[in-house]
XYZ file of C-alpha atoms in Angstrom:
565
model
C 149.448 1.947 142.412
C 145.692 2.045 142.891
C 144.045 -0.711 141.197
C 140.065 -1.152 141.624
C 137.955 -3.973 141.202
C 134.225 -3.995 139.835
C 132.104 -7.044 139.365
C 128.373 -7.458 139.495
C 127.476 -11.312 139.588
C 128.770 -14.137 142.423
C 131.475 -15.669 140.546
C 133.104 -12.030 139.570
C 133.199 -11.128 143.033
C 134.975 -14.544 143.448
C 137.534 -14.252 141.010
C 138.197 -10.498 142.016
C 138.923 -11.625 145.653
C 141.087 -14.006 144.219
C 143.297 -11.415 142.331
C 142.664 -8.983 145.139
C 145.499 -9.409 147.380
C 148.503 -10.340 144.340
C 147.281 -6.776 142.824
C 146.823 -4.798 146.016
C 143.340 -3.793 144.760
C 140.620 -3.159 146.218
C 136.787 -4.336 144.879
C 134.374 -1.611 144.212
C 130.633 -1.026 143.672
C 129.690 0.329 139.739
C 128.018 3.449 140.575
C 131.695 4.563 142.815
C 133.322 4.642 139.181
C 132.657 8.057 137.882
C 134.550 9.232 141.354
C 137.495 6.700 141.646
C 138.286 7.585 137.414
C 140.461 10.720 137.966
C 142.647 8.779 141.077
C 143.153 5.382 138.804
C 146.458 3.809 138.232
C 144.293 0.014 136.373
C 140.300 -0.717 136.453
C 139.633 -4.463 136.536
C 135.924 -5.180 135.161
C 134.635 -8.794 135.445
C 132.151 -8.207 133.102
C 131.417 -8.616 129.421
C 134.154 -6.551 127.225
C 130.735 -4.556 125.548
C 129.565 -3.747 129.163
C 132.715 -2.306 129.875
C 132.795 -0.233 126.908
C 129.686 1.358 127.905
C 130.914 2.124 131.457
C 133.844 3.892 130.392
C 133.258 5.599 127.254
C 131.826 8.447 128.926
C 135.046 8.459 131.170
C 137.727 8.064 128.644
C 139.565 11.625 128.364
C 143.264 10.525 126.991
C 145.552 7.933 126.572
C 148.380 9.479 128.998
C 146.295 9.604 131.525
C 143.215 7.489 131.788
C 143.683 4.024 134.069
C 144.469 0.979 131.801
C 141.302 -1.338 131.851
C 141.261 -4.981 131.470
C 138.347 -7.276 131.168
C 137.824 -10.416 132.785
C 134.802 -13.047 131.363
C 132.841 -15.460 133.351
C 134.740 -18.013 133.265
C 137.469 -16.718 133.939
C 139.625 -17.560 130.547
C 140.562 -14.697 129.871
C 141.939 -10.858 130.860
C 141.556 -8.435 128.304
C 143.532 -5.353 127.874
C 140.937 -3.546 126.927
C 141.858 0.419 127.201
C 145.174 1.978 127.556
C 147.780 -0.753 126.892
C 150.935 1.068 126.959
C 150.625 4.553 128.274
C 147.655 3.031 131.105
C 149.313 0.268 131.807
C 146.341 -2.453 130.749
C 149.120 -4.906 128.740
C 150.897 -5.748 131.682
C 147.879 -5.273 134.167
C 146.277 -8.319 131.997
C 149.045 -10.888 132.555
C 149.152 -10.001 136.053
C 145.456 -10.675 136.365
C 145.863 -13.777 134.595
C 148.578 -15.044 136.161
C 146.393 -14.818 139.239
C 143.644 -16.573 137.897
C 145.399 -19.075 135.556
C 143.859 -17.266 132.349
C 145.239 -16.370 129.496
C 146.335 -12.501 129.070
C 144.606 -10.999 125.548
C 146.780 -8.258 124.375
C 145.775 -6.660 120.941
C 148.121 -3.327 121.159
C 149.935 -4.191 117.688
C 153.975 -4.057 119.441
C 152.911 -6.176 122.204
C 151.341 -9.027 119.666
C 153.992 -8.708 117.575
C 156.637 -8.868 120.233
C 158.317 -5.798 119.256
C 159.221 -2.819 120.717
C 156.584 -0.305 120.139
C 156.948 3.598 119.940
C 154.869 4.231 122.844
C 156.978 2.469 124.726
C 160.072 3.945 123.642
C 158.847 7.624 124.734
C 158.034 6.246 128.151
C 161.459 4.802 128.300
C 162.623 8.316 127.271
C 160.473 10.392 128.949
C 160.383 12.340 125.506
C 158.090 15.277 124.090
C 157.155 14.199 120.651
C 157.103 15.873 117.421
C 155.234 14.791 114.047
C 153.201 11.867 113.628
C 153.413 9.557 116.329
C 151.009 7.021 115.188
C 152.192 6.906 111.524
C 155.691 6.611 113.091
C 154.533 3.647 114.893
C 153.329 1.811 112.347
C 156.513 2.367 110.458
C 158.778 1.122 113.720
C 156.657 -1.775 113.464
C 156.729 -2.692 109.942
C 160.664 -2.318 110.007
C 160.376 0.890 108.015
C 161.586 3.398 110.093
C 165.003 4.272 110.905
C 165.749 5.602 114.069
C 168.498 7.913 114.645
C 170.498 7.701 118.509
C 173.064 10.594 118.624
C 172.645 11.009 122.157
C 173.546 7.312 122.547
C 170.566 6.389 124.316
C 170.462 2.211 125.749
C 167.253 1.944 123.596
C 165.849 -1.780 123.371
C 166.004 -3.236 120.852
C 164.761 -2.024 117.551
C 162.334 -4.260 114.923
C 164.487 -5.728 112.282
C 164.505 -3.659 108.781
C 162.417 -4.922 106.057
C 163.954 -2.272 102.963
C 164.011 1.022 102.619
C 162.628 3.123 105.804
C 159.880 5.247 105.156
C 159.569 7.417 108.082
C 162.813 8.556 110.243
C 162.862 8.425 114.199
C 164.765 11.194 115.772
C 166.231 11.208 119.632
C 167.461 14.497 120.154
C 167.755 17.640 122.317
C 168.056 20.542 119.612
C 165.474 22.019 117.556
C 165.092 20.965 113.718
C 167.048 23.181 111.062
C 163.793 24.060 109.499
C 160.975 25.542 111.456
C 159.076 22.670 111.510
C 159.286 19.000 111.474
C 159.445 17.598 107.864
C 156.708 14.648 106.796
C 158.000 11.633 107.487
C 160.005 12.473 110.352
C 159.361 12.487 114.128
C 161.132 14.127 116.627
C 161.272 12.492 120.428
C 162.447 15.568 122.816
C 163.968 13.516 125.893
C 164.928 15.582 129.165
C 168.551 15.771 128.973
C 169.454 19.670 129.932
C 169.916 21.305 132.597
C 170.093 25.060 132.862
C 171.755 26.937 135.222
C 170.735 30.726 135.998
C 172.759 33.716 137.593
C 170.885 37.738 137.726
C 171.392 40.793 139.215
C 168.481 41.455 142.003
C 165.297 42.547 140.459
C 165.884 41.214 136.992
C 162.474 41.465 135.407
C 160.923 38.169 133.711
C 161.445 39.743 130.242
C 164.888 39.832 130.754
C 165.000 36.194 131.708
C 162.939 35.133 128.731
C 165.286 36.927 126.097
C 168.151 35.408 127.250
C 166.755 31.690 127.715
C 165.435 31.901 124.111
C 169.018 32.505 122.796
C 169.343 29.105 123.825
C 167.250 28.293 120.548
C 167.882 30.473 118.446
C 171.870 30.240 118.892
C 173.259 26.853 120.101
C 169.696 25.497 118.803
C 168.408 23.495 122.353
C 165.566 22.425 122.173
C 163.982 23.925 125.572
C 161.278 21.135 126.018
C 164.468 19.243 127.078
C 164.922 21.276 129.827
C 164.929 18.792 132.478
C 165.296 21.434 135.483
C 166.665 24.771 136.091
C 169.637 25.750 138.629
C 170.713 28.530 140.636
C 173.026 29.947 143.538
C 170.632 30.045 146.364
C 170.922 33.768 146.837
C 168.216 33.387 144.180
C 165.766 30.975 145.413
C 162.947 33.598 146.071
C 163.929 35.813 143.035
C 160.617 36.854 141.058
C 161.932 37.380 137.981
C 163.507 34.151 137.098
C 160.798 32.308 138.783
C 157.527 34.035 136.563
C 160.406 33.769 133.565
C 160.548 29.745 134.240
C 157.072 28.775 135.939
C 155.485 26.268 136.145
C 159.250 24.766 136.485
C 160.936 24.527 139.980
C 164.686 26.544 140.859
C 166.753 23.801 141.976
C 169.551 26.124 144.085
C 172.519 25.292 146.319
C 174.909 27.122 148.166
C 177.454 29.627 146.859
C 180.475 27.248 148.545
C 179.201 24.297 147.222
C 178.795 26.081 143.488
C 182.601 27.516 143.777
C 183.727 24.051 143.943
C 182.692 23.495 141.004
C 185.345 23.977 137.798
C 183.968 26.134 134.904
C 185.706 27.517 131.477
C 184.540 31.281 132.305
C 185.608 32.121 136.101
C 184.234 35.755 137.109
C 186.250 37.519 140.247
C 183.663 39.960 140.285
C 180.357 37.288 140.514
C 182.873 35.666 143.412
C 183.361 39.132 145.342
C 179.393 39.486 144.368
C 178.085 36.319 145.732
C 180.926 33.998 146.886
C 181.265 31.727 143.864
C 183.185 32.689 140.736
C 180.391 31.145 138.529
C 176.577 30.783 139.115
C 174.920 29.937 135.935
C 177.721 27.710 134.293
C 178.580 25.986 138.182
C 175.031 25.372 138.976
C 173.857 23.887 135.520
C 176.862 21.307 135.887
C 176.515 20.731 139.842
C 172.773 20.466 139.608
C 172.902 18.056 136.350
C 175.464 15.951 138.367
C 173.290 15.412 140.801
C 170.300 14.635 138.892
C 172.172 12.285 136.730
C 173.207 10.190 139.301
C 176.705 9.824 138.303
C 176.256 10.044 134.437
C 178.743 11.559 132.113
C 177.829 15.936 132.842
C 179.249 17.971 129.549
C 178.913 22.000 129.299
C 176.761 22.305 125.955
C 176.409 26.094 125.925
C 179.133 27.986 128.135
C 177.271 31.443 129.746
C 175.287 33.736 127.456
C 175.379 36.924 129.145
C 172.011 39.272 128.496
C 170.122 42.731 130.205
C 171.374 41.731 133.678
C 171.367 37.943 133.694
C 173.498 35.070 132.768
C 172.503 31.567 131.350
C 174.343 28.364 130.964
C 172.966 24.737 129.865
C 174.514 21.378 130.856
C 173.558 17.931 129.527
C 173.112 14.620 131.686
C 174.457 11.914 129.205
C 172.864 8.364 129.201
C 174.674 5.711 130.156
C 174.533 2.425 129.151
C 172.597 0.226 130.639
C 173.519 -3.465 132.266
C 171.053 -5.811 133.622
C 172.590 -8.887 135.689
C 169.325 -11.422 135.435
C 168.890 -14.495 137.349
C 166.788 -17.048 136.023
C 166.016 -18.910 138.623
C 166.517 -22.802 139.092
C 164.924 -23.717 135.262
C 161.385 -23.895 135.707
C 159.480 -21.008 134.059
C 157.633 -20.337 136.533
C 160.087 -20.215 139.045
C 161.228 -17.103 137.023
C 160.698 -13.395 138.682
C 158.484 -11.455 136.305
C 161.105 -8.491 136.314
C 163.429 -10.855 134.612
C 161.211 -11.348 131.445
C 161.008 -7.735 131.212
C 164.743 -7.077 131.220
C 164.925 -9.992 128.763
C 162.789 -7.730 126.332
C 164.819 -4.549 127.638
C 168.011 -5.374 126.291
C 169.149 -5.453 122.773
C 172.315 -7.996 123.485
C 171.619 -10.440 125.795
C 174.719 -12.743 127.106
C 174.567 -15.652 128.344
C 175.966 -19.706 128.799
C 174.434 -21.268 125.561
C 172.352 -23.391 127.413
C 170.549 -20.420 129.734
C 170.000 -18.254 126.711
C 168.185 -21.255 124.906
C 165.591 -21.068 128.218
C 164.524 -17.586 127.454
C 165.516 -17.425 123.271
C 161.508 -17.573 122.838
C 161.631 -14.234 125.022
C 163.792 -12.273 123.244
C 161.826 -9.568 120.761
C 162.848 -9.492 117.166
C 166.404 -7.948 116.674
C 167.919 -8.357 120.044
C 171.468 -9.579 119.365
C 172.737 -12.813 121.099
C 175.867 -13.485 122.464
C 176.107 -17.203 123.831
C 179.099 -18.709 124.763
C 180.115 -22.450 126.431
C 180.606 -23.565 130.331
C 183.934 -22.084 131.338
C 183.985 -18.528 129.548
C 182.208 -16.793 132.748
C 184.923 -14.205 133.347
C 185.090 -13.535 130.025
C 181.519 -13.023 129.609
C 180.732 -10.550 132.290
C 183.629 -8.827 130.399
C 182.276 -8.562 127.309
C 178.636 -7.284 128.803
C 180.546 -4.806 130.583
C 182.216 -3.757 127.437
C 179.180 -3.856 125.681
C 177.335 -1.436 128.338
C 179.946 0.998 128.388
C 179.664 1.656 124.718
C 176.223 2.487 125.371
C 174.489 -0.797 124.872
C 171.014 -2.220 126.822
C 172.224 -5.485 128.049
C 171.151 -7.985 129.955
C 174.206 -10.617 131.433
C 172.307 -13.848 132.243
C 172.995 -16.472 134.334
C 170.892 -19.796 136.291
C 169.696 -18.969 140.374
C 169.998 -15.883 141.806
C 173.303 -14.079 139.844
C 174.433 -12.919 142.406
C 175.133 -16.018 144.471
C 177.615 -17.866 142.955
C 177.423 -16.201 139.193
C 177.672 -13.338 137.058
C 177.020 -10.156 139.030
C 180.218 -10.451 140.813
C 182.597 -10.558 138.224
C 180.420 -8.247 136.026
C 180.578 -6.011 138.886
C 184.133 -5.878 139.734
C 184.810 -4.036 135.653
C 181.769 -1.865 136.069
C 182.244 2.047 136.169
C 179.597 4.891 136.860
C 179.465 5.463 133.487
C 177.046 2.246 133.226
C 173.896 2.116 135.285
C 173.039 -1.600 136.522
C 170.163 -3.378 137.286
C 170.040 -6.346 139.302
C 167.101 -9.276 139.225
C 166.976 -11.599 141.727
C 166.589 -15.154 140.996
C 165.180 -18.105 143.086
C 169.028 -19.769 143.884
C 169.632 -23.191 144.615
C 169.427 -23.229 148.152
C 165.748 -21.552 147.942
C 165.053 -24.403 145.078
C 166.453 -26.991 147.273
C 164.964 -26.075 150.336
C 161.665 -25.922 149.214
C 161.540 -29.408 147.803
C 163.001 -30.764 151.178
C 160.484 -29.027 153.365
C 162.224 -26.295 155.606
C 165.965 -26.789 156.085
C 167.412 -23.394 156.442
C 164.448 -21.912 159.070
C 167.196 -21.397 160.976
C 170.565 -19.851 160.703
C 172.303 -21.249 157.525
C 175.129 -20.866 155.859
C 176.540 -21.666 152.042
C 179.107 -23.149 150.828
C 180.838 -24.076 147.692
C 182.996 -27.127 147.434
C 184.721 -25.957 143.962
C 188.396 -24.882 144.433
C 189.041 -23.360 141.000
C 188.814 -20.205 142.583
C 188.885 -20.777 146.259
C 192.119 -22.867 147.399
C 191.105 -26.178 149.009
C 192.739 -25.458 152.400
C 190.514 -22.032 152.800
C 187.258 -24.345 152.006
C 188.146 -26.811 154.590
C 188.719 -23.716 156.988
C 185.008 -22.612 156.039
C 183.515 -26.101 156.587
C 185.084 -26.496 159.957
C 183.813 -23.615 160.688
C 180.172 -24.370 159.695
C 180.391 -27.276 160.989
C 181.740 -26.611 164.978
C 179.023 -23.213 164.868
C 176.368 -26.054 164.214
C 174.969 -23.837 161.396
C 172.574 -25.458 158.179
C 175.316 -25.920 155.488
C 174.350 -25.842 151.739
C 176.777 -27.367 149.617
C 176.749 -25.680 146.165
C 179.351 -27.382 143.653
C 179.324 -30.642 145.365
C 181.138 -32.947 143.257
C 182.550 -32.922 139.427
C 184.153 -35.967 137.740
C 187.296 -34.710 138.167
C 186.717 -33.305 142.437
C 185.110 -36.357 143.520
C 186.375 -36.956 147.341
C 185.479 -33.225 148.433
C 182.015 -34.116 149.467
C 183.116 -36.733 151.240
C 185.542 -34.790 152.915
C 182.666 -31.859 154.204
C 180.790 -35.101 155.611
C 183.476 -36.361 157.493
C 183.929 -32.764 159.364
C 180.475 -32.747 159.874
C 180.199 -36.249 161.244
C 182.864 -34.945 164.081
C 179.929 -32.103 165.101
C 176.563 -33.907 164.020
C 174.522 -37.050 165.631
C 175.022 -39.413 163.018
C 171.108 -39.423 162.752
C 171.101 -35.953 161.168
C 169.235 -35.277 157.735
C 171.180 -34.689 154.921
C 169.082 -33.846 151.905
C 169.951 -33.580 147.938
C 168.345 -32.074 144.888
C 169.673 -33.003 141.773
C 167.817 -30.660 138.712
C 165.845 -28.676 140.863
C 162.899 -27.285 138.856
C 164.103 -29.043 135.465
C 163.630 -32.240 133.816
C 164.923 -34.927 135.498
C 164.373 -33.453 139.130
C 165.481 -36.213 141.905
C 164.796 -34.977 145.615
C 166.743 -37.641 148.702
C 167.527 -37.322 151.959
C 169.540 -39.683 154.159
C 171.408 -39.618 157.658
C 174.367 -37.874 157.682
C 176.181 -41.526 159.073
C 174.954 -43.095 155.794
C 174.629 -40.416 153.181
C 176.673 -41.351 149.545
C 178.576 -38.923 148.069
C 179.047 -41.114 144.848
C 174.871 -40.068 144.367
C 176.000 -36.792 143.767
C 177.423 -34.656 140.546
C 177.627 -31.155 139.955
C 174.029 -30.466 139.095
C 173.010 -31.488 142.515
C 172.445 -29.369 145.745
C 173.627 -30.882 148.928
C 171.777 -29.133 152.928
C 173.368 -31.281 155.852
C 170.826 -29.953 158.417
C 172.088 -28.786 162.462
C 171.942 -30.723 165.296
C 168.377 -29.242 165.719
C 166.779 -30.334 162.044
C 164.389 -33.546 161.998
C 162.572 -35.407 159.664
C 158.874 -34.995 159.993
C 156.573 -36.912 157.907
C 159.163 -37.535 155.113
C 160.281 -33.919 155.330
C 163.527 -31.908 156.450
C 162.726 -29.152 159.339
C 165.050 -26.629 161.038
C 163.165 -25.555 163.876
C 162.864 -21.554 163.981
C 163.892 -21.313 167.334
C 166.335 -22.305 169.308
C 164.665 -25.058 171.045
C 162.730 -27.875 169.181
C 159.054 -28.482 169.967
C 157.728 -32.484 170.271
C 157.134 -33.184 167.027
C 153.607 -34.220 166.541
C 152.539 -38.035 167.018
């Protein structure tokens, strides 16, 4: 992304070095904007938001494709999104900026404010053509007058609550309208869901090709703006008339063995004996929309329609629905990736432990659907997001740390199918949260660890901490201790006491990042498990790890330097 950066008095060039290296920008004189416009991805101006508007009006071409601008004052209180806050990018430029400079992001774009989904957004997500009015349909999305209608079975986010009887009707679709043109009140998004696969005699004129990719309209009624590529046997790669009949599209084309692997309703012995596949135009539309799709549900939509000398056949890549496994890191809002907050708003069910969804309930946008549930339903959980993906569902699965460490995204995991794309977001995990109150445990080799035995037998945990212990590795103890597994801890001590000077660290975090937060550390000869409960983090450093100045180090390499006086 090419960012640039323009300020004109001391303190903007300040501030723009500041946010220089979190935004990979780069700070620019005023008079090099007219030439940087065109190559813009976001334009940061630390200027007045009028002196901006005089800059770039001249500039300003269209929405699609001008660089989102955002406006930063003096004093630095605030980023403005000033231009281009969906399509340009300026809503989420501004909270970047301001997260850099601890201002406050000013976002006027009417979804954003509102915390809804807006319809800008949802083409993006779609990467739809539009028909009718976009901005009237936008306004009635907003207002909770519009209905939108899904037969594709799109993961769409999650739609603004109805407030009575829609006004204006949303319509995902691939095929054309029954009447020749979109009716008032209705607007049409055209996503890219086709693919269409082409097979010709040699020399087929353009003309030819034309007629017989129209029928596609006028018969089975695609819509050929959802024409997401077109496919052929490579025998056909450099032939002219399909490529003048398709420009300024691309021929995907693959081999005649790989195409005659392929099963089809409407085998031809002669187009094998021809070309050495039974089927070009129905094989390659399905091969090449497999591919494309990356593993999404392929269906034959229009078998081959034979015209003057050429063949067409159109496939469609179904969506899938769509599961995000989000880790939320130890508590601490700000110890939460970005990405997460974004899936948050993503999904339209969100599932969760009660307590995690009640961290990030202020997140959610207006008509996402919760599904909370209490400590002990995990397996069932992951199920039900699972379930609730494959029906075509945006969901986000939540869980505390990183979920994949000790959470959700394994179990989720082990019921998902290709027919559900997932998304993972890392989260800052207890170890990380530990470790960076205690100072710098695990800067060497490390190793975790957890001391629960409701799904690991006790016997194969003691195996692991022997192990840990006699390889002199950094342990991290996650699950320490519970009410009712009290002498487990003590038990992991012990076998470390056999392998350790007794004068090693051993450091705890109860709460990391949350209210109530209680950082210790002790030698391992004197360390008490009874201090410790399930909310706590246990690292029982090496034989190398010190104390220095109040802190736990693991040296990074193998010997360890004098520490200093």
């Amino acid at each position: 992304m090419s960012i640039a950066l323009f300020a004109v008095t001391e303190a903007g060039r300040r501030a723009a070095a500041e946010v220089a290296g979190p935004l990979g920008a780069t700070p620019h004189e005023l008079d090099e904007l007219a030439q940087l416009w065109p190559r813009l991805d976001g334009a940061v101006f630390f200027l007045a938001t009028g002196a901006t508007v005089r800059l770039i009006a001249p500039l300003l071409a269209d929405k699609r494709t001008d660089p989102g601008v955002v406006c930063v004052d003096e004093a630095r209180r605030f980023a403005v999104a000033l231009a281009g806050g969906h399509e340009g990018g300026a809503n989420a430029l501004a909270t970047r900026v301001a997260a850099a400079l601890g201002a406050e992001p000013v976002i006027t774009t009417a979804s954003d404010a509102a915390g809804s989904t807006g319809l800008d957004e949802l083409v993006g997500l779609l990467g739809a053509t539009v028909d009718g009015d976009l901005a009237a349909a936008g306004t009635a999305l907003l207002d909770g007058a519009a209905h939108v209608e899904n037969p594709l079975g799109f993961p769409l986010p999650p739609m603004p609550p109805g407030t009575g009887e829609p006004r204006h009707r949303i319509v995902i679709t691939d095929r054309v309208p029954p009447a020749p043109a979109t009716a008032a009140g209705v607007t049409r998004l055209v996503p890219p869901t086709l693919v269409v696969g082409i097979g010709s005699a040699r020399g087929v004129p353009p003309e030819a090709v034309a007629a017989v990719l129209d029928r596609l309209r006028t018969g089975p009624g695609l819509d050929l703006r959802a024409v997401r590529a077109y496919a052929s046997v490579d025998l056909k790669a450099g032939e002219a008339g399909i490529l003048a009949a398709i420009a300024p599209a691309e021929l995907l084309t693959y081999p005649a063995a790989v195409l005659a692997g392929v099963d089809v309703p409407n085998p031809s012995e002669v187009v094998r004996a021809e070309v050495g596949t039974a089927s070009v135009a129905e094989a390659a539309a399905l091969h090449a929309a497999a591919e494309l799709g990356g593993g999404a549900p392929v269906e034959l939509v229009v078998e081959k329609i034979k015209g003057d000398n050429v063949t067409v056949a159109a496939a469609r890549i179904r969506p899938r629905g769509r599961l995000a496994i989000v880790g939320l890191g130890p508590g601490a809002a700000d110890l939460r990736v970005p990405r997460a907050d974004t899936e948050l708003r993503r999904a339209s069910i969100v599932v969760g432990l009660d307590q995690y969804v009640d961290q990030v309930r202020h997140l959610l946008r207006p008509g996402t659907e919760i599904r909370a549930s209490g400590l002990g339903d995990e397996e069932q959980r992951a199920a039900d997001a699972v379930a609730l993906a494959a029906k075509g569902h945006a969901v986000a699965l939540i869980g505390s740390g990183d979920a994949g460490v000790y959470a959700m995204a394994s179990p989720a995991l082990q019921g998902a199918g290709p027919d559900i794309d997932v998304v993972g977001v890392p989260g800052v995990t207890a170890a990380l949260a530990a470790a960076s109150l205690l100072g710098a445990p695990l800067g060497h080799d490390h190793v975790l660890i957890s001391l629960s035995d409701l799904h690991t037998p006790w016997p194969v945990i003691e195996q692991r901490v022997a192990a840990a212990a006699s390889a002199d590795l950094v342990t991290c103890f996650y699950n320490p201790r519970s009410r009712d597994r009290h002498w487990q801890l003590g038990a992991a001590l012990d076998a470390f006491r056999a392998h350790r000077p007794p004068t090693t660290p051993v450091g705890a975090v109860r709460q990391a990042g949350r209210p109530g937060q209680r950082v210790w550390t002790a030698a391992l000869a004197d360390f008490d498990p009874g201090e410790v409960d399930m909310l706590t983090t246990v690292v029982v450093g090496s034989s190398a790890t010190r104390m220095v100045a109040g802190r736990m180090v693991t040296p990074r390499g193998y010997r360890w330097t004098a520490a200093p006086p």
